[in-house]
Structures are given as structure tokens and as C-alpha cells.
Amino acid sequence: MELVQRISAALIEGRVEDLESLTREALQDGQPAQVILDQGLIAGMDYVGLQMGKGEMFIPEVMLSARAMQASLALLKPHLEQSGAGMRGRVVIGTVKGDLHSIGKNLVATMLEGAGFEVRDLGVDVSPQAFLEAARREKTNIVAMSALLTTTMEMMREVVATLSTPETVGIKTMIGGAPVTAEFAEEIGADGFAPNAMEAVNLARSLMDT
């Protein structure tokens, strides 16, 4: 089996130590870091996302795959930077102010990173101003927001409004969380809504193409 295929298999199975070893072996073998990322890690996480969508993989398994992916990414990043190869785009993500739920947000952040995005996770209880400052600082392409409470959904409206400044033109906004709907996203002027982590990845990819 090709090294990149073995990398994908190790990621899917959540074998952290094996994936680190295989990543080192691939780099020493002269495989470009971008090929390892695209054909190994991203391909593996795409499969994980599809299996999760079909109900054949569950959050604990997905998080194990994500942990393995992050260990491999840590080895690849210096090579990607040195070669000038870039990530797919930059995403700032957080749970909005007043909401302390993080599991869904963490899963989306991990899946985005596995799909080749550079992710800055602001954590939970994030104010509109904090989203704005991070978007400026990180020169982000997308701001992603999560809310699990109906009482905190309105904070998303404030974040979208706060990001409506001349200096943030071009930054896309995406929202998600149990009570959130596509209709609400349209109402507040967000650029998209995703009902789950895999759809969040697909949405982020499509937003980068617009």
C-alpha cells in the first residue's frame, strides 16, 4: 500500500503513533508535504466525515481520528510553510457570548482543520468585538459561530452586524448549532448555515470559492 494510503488508513482508525511514524517516513521518502496533506490527511478526514454523516462513525471515534490528524499536521506545517504551500483558507471559530457549549464547535473546528483550513479557535462565550478583533488579526476568510441555546442565537446577529465594516469586506460568516436554521442565517445576513460538522466543511469550501 502506498504511504499516503497508509496515512489515510491510520488517520481513519485513530492510530496516533502510527500516523506520526508514517508521516515522518513519507517526508523522509521525499513525498511533498502538500501531497501528504491532500491525499493522506484530507482524504482520510473526508472519509471520516462521510462515515459520521451515515451514522457509521460517532463523535468519540471522530475525535480520535482528529487527534491523530493534528499530530501529523504538526509535523507537516513547517514543510508546508517552507515550500510556500498554503492551507485552504483561514477560519476564526467560536461559541457566541453567553453560551458555554463547546463539543459541536470543537468537532467543526477539527473537521475544518482536517479539510485543510487554518483554524483559530476562540473558545466559548466569545463577544462580537472579540470575533471582530480576531478576524482583523488573523486576516481570516471565514468567521464561524456556534450556539446551542435559543437565548444566545441573537448574539449571532450582533456578530454579523459587527463584522459589517469596510475593513472586513469579503469575510464570510457561517453559523450552526442545534436551534439554528438556514432561515435564521438568511434573516441575520450570515453567508451560510450548516447543520453538522461535515456540512460545515462543505459550506466553508463553497464559501472559499465565492
Short mmCIF file of C-alpha atoms in Angstrom, two decimals, residues 8-200:
data_model
loop_
_atom_site.label_atom_id
_atom_site.label_comp_id
_atom_site.label_asym_id
_atom_site.label_seq_id
_atom_site.Cartn_x
_atom_site.Cartn_y
_atom_site.Cartn_z
CA SER A 8 -5.22 7.82 5.47
CA ALA A 9 -5.90 4.40 6.99
CA ALA A 10 -4.03 5.26 10.20
CA LEU A 11 -5.96 8.53 10.48
CA ILE A 12 -9.34 6.85 9.94
CA GLU A 13 -8.51 4.29 12.63
CA GLY A 14 -7.19 6.96 15.00
CA ARG A 15 -3.72 5.41 15.35
CA VAL A 16 -1.79 8.46 16.58
CA GLU A 17 1.69 6.93 16.96
CA ASP A 18 1.45 5.05 13.67
CA LEU A 19 0.34 8.19 11.84
CA GLU A 20 3.23 10.21 13.25
CA SER A 21 5.66 7.49 12.21
CA LEU A 22 4.15 7.19 8.73
CA THR A 23 4.21 10.97 8.26
CA ARG A 24 7.91 11.09 9.16
CA GLU A 25 8.57 8.16 6.81
CA ALA A 26 6.74 9.86 3.95
CA LEU A 27 8.67 13.10 4.45
CA GLN A 28 11.99 11.24 4.59
CA ASP A 29 10.96 9.38 1.45
CA GLY A 30 10.67 12.72 -0.34
CA GLN A 31 6.88 12.95 -0.51
CA PRO A 32 5.81 16.62 -0.74
CA ALA A 33 4.05 17.84 2.39
CA GLN A 34 1.14 19.12 0.29
CA VAL A 35 0.62 15.64 -1.20
CA ILE A 36 0.64 14.08 2.27
CA LEU A 37 -1.88 16.69 3.42
CA ASP A 38 -4.21 16.44 0.41
CA GLN A 39 -4.06 12.74 -0.42
CA GLY A 40 -3.42 11.43 3.09
CA LEU A 41 -4.94 13.61 5.79
CA ILE A 42 -7.69 15.45 3.93
CA ALA A 43 -8.77 12.31 2.07
CA GLY A 44 -8.87 10.45 5.39
CA MET A 45 -10.88 13.14 7.17
CA ASP A 46 -13.29 13.36 4.22
CA TYR A 47 -13.96 9.64 4.66
CA VAL A 48 -14.41 10.10 8.41
CA GLY A 49 -16.90 12.88 7.75
CA LEU A 50 -18.89 10.74 5.32
CA GLN A 51 -18.98 7.83 7.76
CA MET A 52 -20.12 10.15 10.54
CA GLY A 53 -22.86 11.50 8.27
CA LYS A 54 -24.07 7.95 7.62
CA GLY A 55 -24.07 7.14 11.34
CA GLU A 56 -21.26 4.61 10.97
CA MET A 57 -18.72 6.63 12.99
CA PHE A 58 -19.50 8.53 16.17
CA ILE A 59 -18.04 11.57 17.95
CA PRO A 60 -15.52 9.64 20.12
CA GLU A 61 -14.12 7.89 17.03
CA VAL A 62 -14.09 11.10 15.03
CA MET A 63 -12.23 12.92 17.80
CA LEU A 64 -9.66 10.11 17.91
CA SER A 65 -9.10 10.48 14.17
CA ALA A 66 -8.85 14.23 14.66
CA ARG A 67 -6.23 13.82 17.39
CA ALA A 68 -4.17 11.65 15.03
CA MET A 69 -4.58 14.20 12.24
CA GLN A 70 -3.37 17.04 14.46
CA ALA A 71 -0.25 15.08 15.40
CA SER A 72 0.54 14.60 11.71
CA LEU A 73 -0.23 18.23 10.88
CA ALA A 74 2.27 19.38 13.49
CA LEU A 75 4.97 17.55 11.52
CA LEU A 76 3.78 18.84 8.15
CA LYS A 77 3.29 22.53 8.92
CA PRO A 78 6.99 23.54 8.88
CA HIS A 79 7.39 21.84 5.50
CA LEU A 80 4.22 23.45 4.13
CA GLU A 81 5.42 26.88 5.23
CA GLN A 82 8.90 26.31 3.83
CA SER A 83 7.56 25.22 0.44
CA GLY A 84 5.16 28.13 0.28
CA ALA A 85 2.21 25.76 0.06
CA GLY A 86 -0.82 27.17 1.76
CA MET A 87 -3.80 25.92 3.68
CA ARG A 88 -7.20 26.10 2.01
CA GLY A 89 -8.15 29.24 3.96
CA ARG A 90 -8.32 30.79 7.42
CA VAL A 91 -11.28 30.31 9.76
CA VAL A 92 -11.95 32.01 13.10
CA ILE A 93 -14.43 29.95 15.11
CA GLY A 94 -16.10 30.30 18.48
CA THR A 95 -19.24 29.82 20.55
CA VAL A 96 -21.05 33.13 20.92
CA LYS A 97 -21.23 35.25 24.08
CA GLY A 98 -23.44 33.81 26.81
CA ASP A 99 -23.06 30.22 25.59
CA LEU A 100 -20.54 27.82 27.12
CA HIS A 101 -21.18 24.77 24.94
CA SER A 102 -18.14 23.55 23.05
CA ILE A 103 -18.48 19.95 21.83
CA GLY A 104 -20.10 20.76 18.48
CA LYS A 105 -17.84 23.76 17.92
CA ASN A 106 -14.75 21.67 18.71
CA LEU A 107 -15.82 18.99 16.26
CA VAL A 108 -16.40 21.53 13.49
CA ALA A 109 -13.01 23.16 14.18
CA THR A 110 -11.30 19.79 13.99
CA MET A 111 -13.06 18.76 10.79
CA LEU A 112 -12.18 22.10 9.19
CA GLU A 113 -8.53 21.67 10.11
CA GLY A 114 -8.63 18.15 8.73
CA ALA A 115 -10.04 19.56 5.49
CA GLY A 116 -7.02 21.82 5.09
CA PHE A 117 -8.17 25.02 6.76
CA GLU A 118 -6.07 27.01 9.19
CA VAL A 119 -8.33 27.35 12.24
CA ARG A 120 -8.17 29.84 15.11
CA ASP A 121 -10.48 28.60 17.87
CA LEU A 122 -11.57 31.43 20.18
CA GLY A 123 -13.31 29.07 22.59
CA VAL A 124 -16.68 29.79 24.21
CA ASP A 125 -18.53 32.91 25.42
CA VAL A 126 -16.97 34.98 22.61
CA SER A 127 -18.16 38.57 22.27
CA PRO A 128 -18.87 40.25 18.90
CA GLN A 129 -15.88 42.54 19.48
CA ALA A 130 -13.61 39.53 20.11
CA PHE A 131 -14.75 37.97 16.83
CA LEU A 132 -14.03 41.25 15.05
CA GLU A 133 -10.58 41.67 16.58
CA ALA A 134 -9.64 38.08 15.76
CA ALA A 135 -10.90 38.46 12.18
CA ARG A 136 -8.68 41.52 11.75
CA ARG A 137 -5.67 39.99 13.47
CA GLU A 138 -5.83 36.64 11.70
CA LYS A 139 -6.73 38.14 8.31
CA THR A 140 -9.37 35.46 8.21
CA ASN A 141 -11.53 34.35 5.29
CA ILE A 142 -14.41 32.96 7.35
CA VAL A 143 -15.88 33.60 10.80
CA ALA A 144 -17.81 30.57 12.10
CA MET A 145 -20.18 30.86 15.05
CA SER A 146 -21.92 28.25 17.19
CA ALA A 147 -24.83 28.49 19.63
CA LEU A 148 -26.69 25.72 21.43
CA LEU A 149 -29.19 27.91 23.28
CA THR A 150 -32.10 29.75 21.71
CA THR A 151 -31.34 32.60 24.11
CA THR A 152 -27.86 33.09 22.62
CA MET A 153 -28.82 32.80 18.94
CA GLU A 154 -29.48 36.54 18.77
CA MET A 155 -25.81 37.14 19.60
CA MET A 156 -25.04 35.78 16.13
CA ARG A 157 -26.97 38.69 14.66
CA GLU A 158 -24.74 41.06 16.61
CA VAL A 159 -21.57 39.35 15.40
CA VAL A 160 -22.70 39.58 11.77
CA ALA A 161 -23.55 43.26 12.24
CA THR A 162 -20.22 43.94 13.96
CA LEU A 163 -18.37 42.36 11.04
CA SER A 164 -20.17 44.63 8.57
CA THR A 165 -17.37 47.18 8.35
CA PRO A 166 -15.30 48.41 5.38
CA GLU A 167 -12.20 46.66 6.71
CA THR A 168 -13.96 43.29 6.97
CA VAL A 169 -15.49 43.29 3.49
CA GLY A 170 -15.04 39.86 1.96
CA ILE A 171 -15.06 37.95 5.25
CA LYS A 172 -17.75 35.28 5.10
CA THR A 173 -19.86 34.28 8.10
CA MET A 174 -21.29 30.83 8.81
CA ILE A 175 -23.42 29.67 11.73
CA GLY A 176 -24.54 26.42 13.31
CA GLY A 177 -25.90 24.77 16.42
CA ALA A 178 -28.96 22.81 17.47
CA PRO A 179 -31.54 25.65 17.43
CA VAL A 180 -30.08 27.40 14.37
CA THR A 181 -31.72 27.18 10.94
CA ALA A 182 -30.99 28.21 7.38
CA GLU A 183 -33.88 30.67 7.63
CA PHE A 184 -32.29 32.32 10.66
CA ALA A 185 -28.96 32.57 8.82
CA GLU A 186 -30.69 34.35 5.94
CA GLU A 187 -32.58 36.62 8.35
CA ILE A 188 -29.44 37.89 10.10
CA GLY A 189 -27.39 38.18 6.92
CA ALA A 190 -24.96 35.30 7.55
CA ASP A 191 -23.44 33.76 4.45
CA GLY A 192 -24.40 30.21 5.33
CA PHE A 193 -25.71 27.63 7.80
CA ALA A 194 -24.50 24.10 8.45
CA PRO A 195 -26.49 21.52 10.45
CA ASN A 196 -23.47 19.32 11.24
CA ALA A 197 -19.67 19.17 11.07
CA MET A 198 -19.43 17.58 7.62
CA GLU A 199 -21.81 20.13 6.13
CA ALA A 200 -19.76 22.86 7.83
#
